Amino acid sequence: MAQLTRRGFLGALALGCSAAASPLVTPVVFASAPWESRLVVLILRGAMDGLDAVRPVGDPDYAALRPALGQGGLPVGDGFWALHPALEPLLPLWQAGEMGAVHAVSTPYRDRRSHFDGQDILEAGSGGSDIEGVRDGWLNRMLGAVPGVRAETAFAIGRENLLILSGPAPVSRWSPDARLRLSPQARRLLEIVHHEDPLFRAASDQAIAIVDGLEAEGMERGGGGGHVRLAEFAASRLRGDTRIASFSLGGWDTHFRQAAPMAQALGRLSETILTLREGLGPVWSQTAILCLTEFGRTARENGTQGTDHGTGGAMLFAGGALRGGRVVTDWPGLDEASLYAGRDLSSTRDVRAHAAWVMRGLFGLDRGVLEGAVFPRLEMGADPGLVL
Amino acid sequence: MPFDPSIAAIRFGTGLGPRIVPPSSAAAMIDRLAGPDATAQALPIQPFAEAWRLFRDYRLTARDMRQAGSEAERDALEVERDRLREALEAARLAQARTRIARVAVAEDGLRERLVLFWANHFAVERKVPVGGLLIAPYIEEAIRPHVAGRFADMLEAVTLHPKMLIYLDQARSVGPGSPVGRRSERGLNENLARELLELHTVGIGPYSQEDVTELAKLLTGLTVNEEEGATAFRPAWAEPGAETVLGESYGPRPGLEPIRAVLRDLAARPETAAHLARKLAVHFVSDMPDGDLVAALEATFRSTGGDLLAVTEVLVAHPAAWERRKQKVKTPLEFVGSALRALGVGSERLLMLDDRDTRRLLLNPLQVMGQPWDQPGSPQGWPEAAEAWVTPQFVAARIDWAMTMPERLLPDLPDPRRLVEDALGPQAAEEVRFAAGAAERLSEGVGVVLASADFQRR
């Protein structure tokens, strides 16, 4: 239970306005969320190169495809796989079984390789290579299938209008760079000019309460880059009544001299995950983080030590609720005949099936709902056992 | 309720302001709308063909760069590509300043609101990150000339516009039985056909998936000449034979003529009249509009064959449209535009903003308020329900803008007590009058007036 509106309307009363009897004058009390597990979905915009992030160094064809980019790496498990060196901060999590990867997966999107279409299809969760008129996001449809969901249950974080959480089910949105610096007098006057309008009154009261909460936790000034603030804010909500959070990280479209931008993007991802872990504290053990991207990149390096838009890729995952320390895959191989269209890592499984099994494991959702309302035309297949 | 000049400006225009004379009657509003478009002439938008040339030059240069033979050639092309990318962004931002200035200063606020309404009805988005500059010319050429004309003409202009053909993937749809379809893997894309029925004309209900597929087949051949950015018809992509949409047969010879015919028929369907009548009433008057108002709009749409001037006249003449209570919440663009208007910020000030300030003072705040510029997220456009806009984050962004941005746009802020009258007229809410006089600082006084629920609604 959380009390968001701790302030009364004494200021308004003192200045001569009547505080009419209204449910909103009493503190806003939130019911608890429908479950205890937490799900964080990170959208990696720009198409993360799965073959660079989690490298199949044991595949006989890998070295020839990646002469410049494939050097080095952090061997994990039996040595078939190596993590990109920039993921070193996450190696302890991997070794503790709190981080892992799913490889050679993708959405049903094929061939066009457009970021925008690919991201729309990823977030809409639609079942074909076309968005097919789906206008809401799969996380929103999932929320719509669960009784007792309130706006605080799910947070879309950041400035963008995340399609993945858009739709009829109630969702909260906040951008940590939304500022609200008000003098005490300005606050009182705002209460007055919103007082007669319940909708505006509730929204501005909650906004002020969120900003006050961040200030009390010393987060208002915000250290680090934008991604750290997004993660800190997500953690602060997930420690409370929020169960689902989503935000995006960019910088993955590495066509040219990939080594530097890839290391930066993976560095930000590592900081994001570690910030979430620290901020979530005891709740980490109930948390699953899925890192999804619109598609993979070409198997071969291009002429400028980068990679171009491809098909199959990797989904990184982390969190105390998941069984990590491994790469889950039905590996297609990298020989010429196994590449998709002779150029891309093939996708051997719909990435939506993994997301669906995680939601089934965390929230106990019905398989029929996941294969219909949430992910149209998905066949979940066998349980990959990601959830502990 | 009778006509009221302040309500006319706030509900059907882009707000009141010290430089604006509000309409004197509903008839005067319609007379002005029937006359020439003075705002577009005073504040022009670049033609689509010009925007396309810039866009195309960029794409060709980026392609040449990827295929460059040598490092030196590549580096030279990269410099050129970056220059073009900056030019594309500069053009987009210049258009944005012009469009916001129109909202802020137009004498004919009703026309600006109708353009926003119909542009949202026929919403498009950029298809690639650098493509944002194509949207304003599309609105200018396919929508704006028709807001006081016939719906059928607007529908045809929009549906045949290269921007719409690209946005809804019609440009690459190929009939499976066409000469090109039979010898390649390219096939039908139903996107435009589906939205044409569901969003643009009859609305959900009267059609089946079969109608969508048939309409998609009928539309095949309709595509874009990438060289010129112009609409083209390629017979080799067109599905042969007749198609049946909502019981009417079109064809059998593929071409633009049967496509124009189906658009005329869709515009004339009674379901289209009902769909648009309700949408207009919801947008301008109330999320739960008066049934008689909707019926009157629908009847006029049908009896006049979709004459939008006549329909708009019914809207502004109907008693239910003049209720004192403001039931709608301004969209972020309407809010910022009407605030600039109330503050008396002139078009010269807005047009002279540099690119950085255009982002910092206008476009970034709009994004945090929930309305990223020209990116509604889907062909459905921006939402109408008050609840979609009045969320903690979005309201915080509106308050923050109201408190901090006016003083960065105006050297001398108005006295908040005067601003109340300029912005809200004689019917300003008592609590706003009180708060305006009680602020400790000028910027906060201005901020509470603009952030008030009374100003946020229309």
CSV table of N, CA, C and O in Angstrom, one decimal, chain A residues 9 12-13 17-22 25 195:
chain,number,residue,atom,x,y,z
A,9,PHE,N,-5.4,19.7,1.3
A,9,PHE,CA,-5.7,20.9,0.5
A,9,PHE,C,-5.8,22.1,1.4
A,9,PHE,O,-6.5,23.0,1.1
A,12,ALA,N,-5.1,25.4,-0.3
A,12,ALA,CA,-6.2,25.9,-1.1
A,12,ALA,C,-7.3,26.5,-0.2
A,12,ALA,O,-7.8,27.6,-0.5
A,13,LEU,N,-7.5,25.8,0.9
A,13,LEU,CA,-8.5,26.3,1.9
A,13,LEU,C,-8.1,27.7,2.4
A,13,LEU,O,-8.9,28.6,2.5
A,17,CYS,N,-10.3,28.8,-1.3
A,17,CYS,CA,-11.1,27.9,-2.2
A,17,CYS,C,-11.8,26.9,-1.4
A,17,CYS,O,-11.3,26.4,-0.3
A,18,SER,N,-12.9,26.4,-1.8
A,18,SER,CA,-13.6,25.4,-1.1
A,18,SER,C,-13.0,24.0,-1.5
A,18,SER,O,-12.9,23.7,-2.7
A,19,ALA,N,-12.7,23.2,-0.5
A,19,ALA,CA,-12.3,21.8,-0.8
A,19,ALA,C,-13.5,20.9,-0.8
A,19,ALA,O,-13.9,20.4,0.2
A,20,ALA,N,-14.2,20.9,-1.9
A,20,ALA,CA,-15.4,20.1,-2.0
A,20,ALA,C,-15.2,18.6,-1.7
A,20,ALA,O,-14.1,18.1,-2.0
A,21,ALA,N,-16.2,18.0,-1.2
A,21,ALA,CA,-16.0,16.6,-0.9
A,21,ALA,C,-15.7,15.8,-2.1
A,21,ALA,O,-16.5,15.9,-3.1
A,22,SER,N,-14.6,15.1,-2.2
A,22,SER,CA,-14.2,14.4,-3.4
A,22,SER,C,-13.4,13.2,-3.0
A,22,SER,O,-12.6,13.4,-2.0
A,25,VAL,N,-9.7,14.0,-2.5
A,25,VAL,CA,-9.1,14.8,-1.4
A,25,VAL,C,-8.5,13.8,-0.4
A,25,VAL,O,-7.5,14.1,0.2
A,195,HIS,N,-8.0,22.5,-8.7
A,195,HIS,CA,-8.9,21.9,-7.7
A,195,HIS,C,-10.3,21.5,-8.2
A,195,HIS,O,-10.8,20.5,-7.8
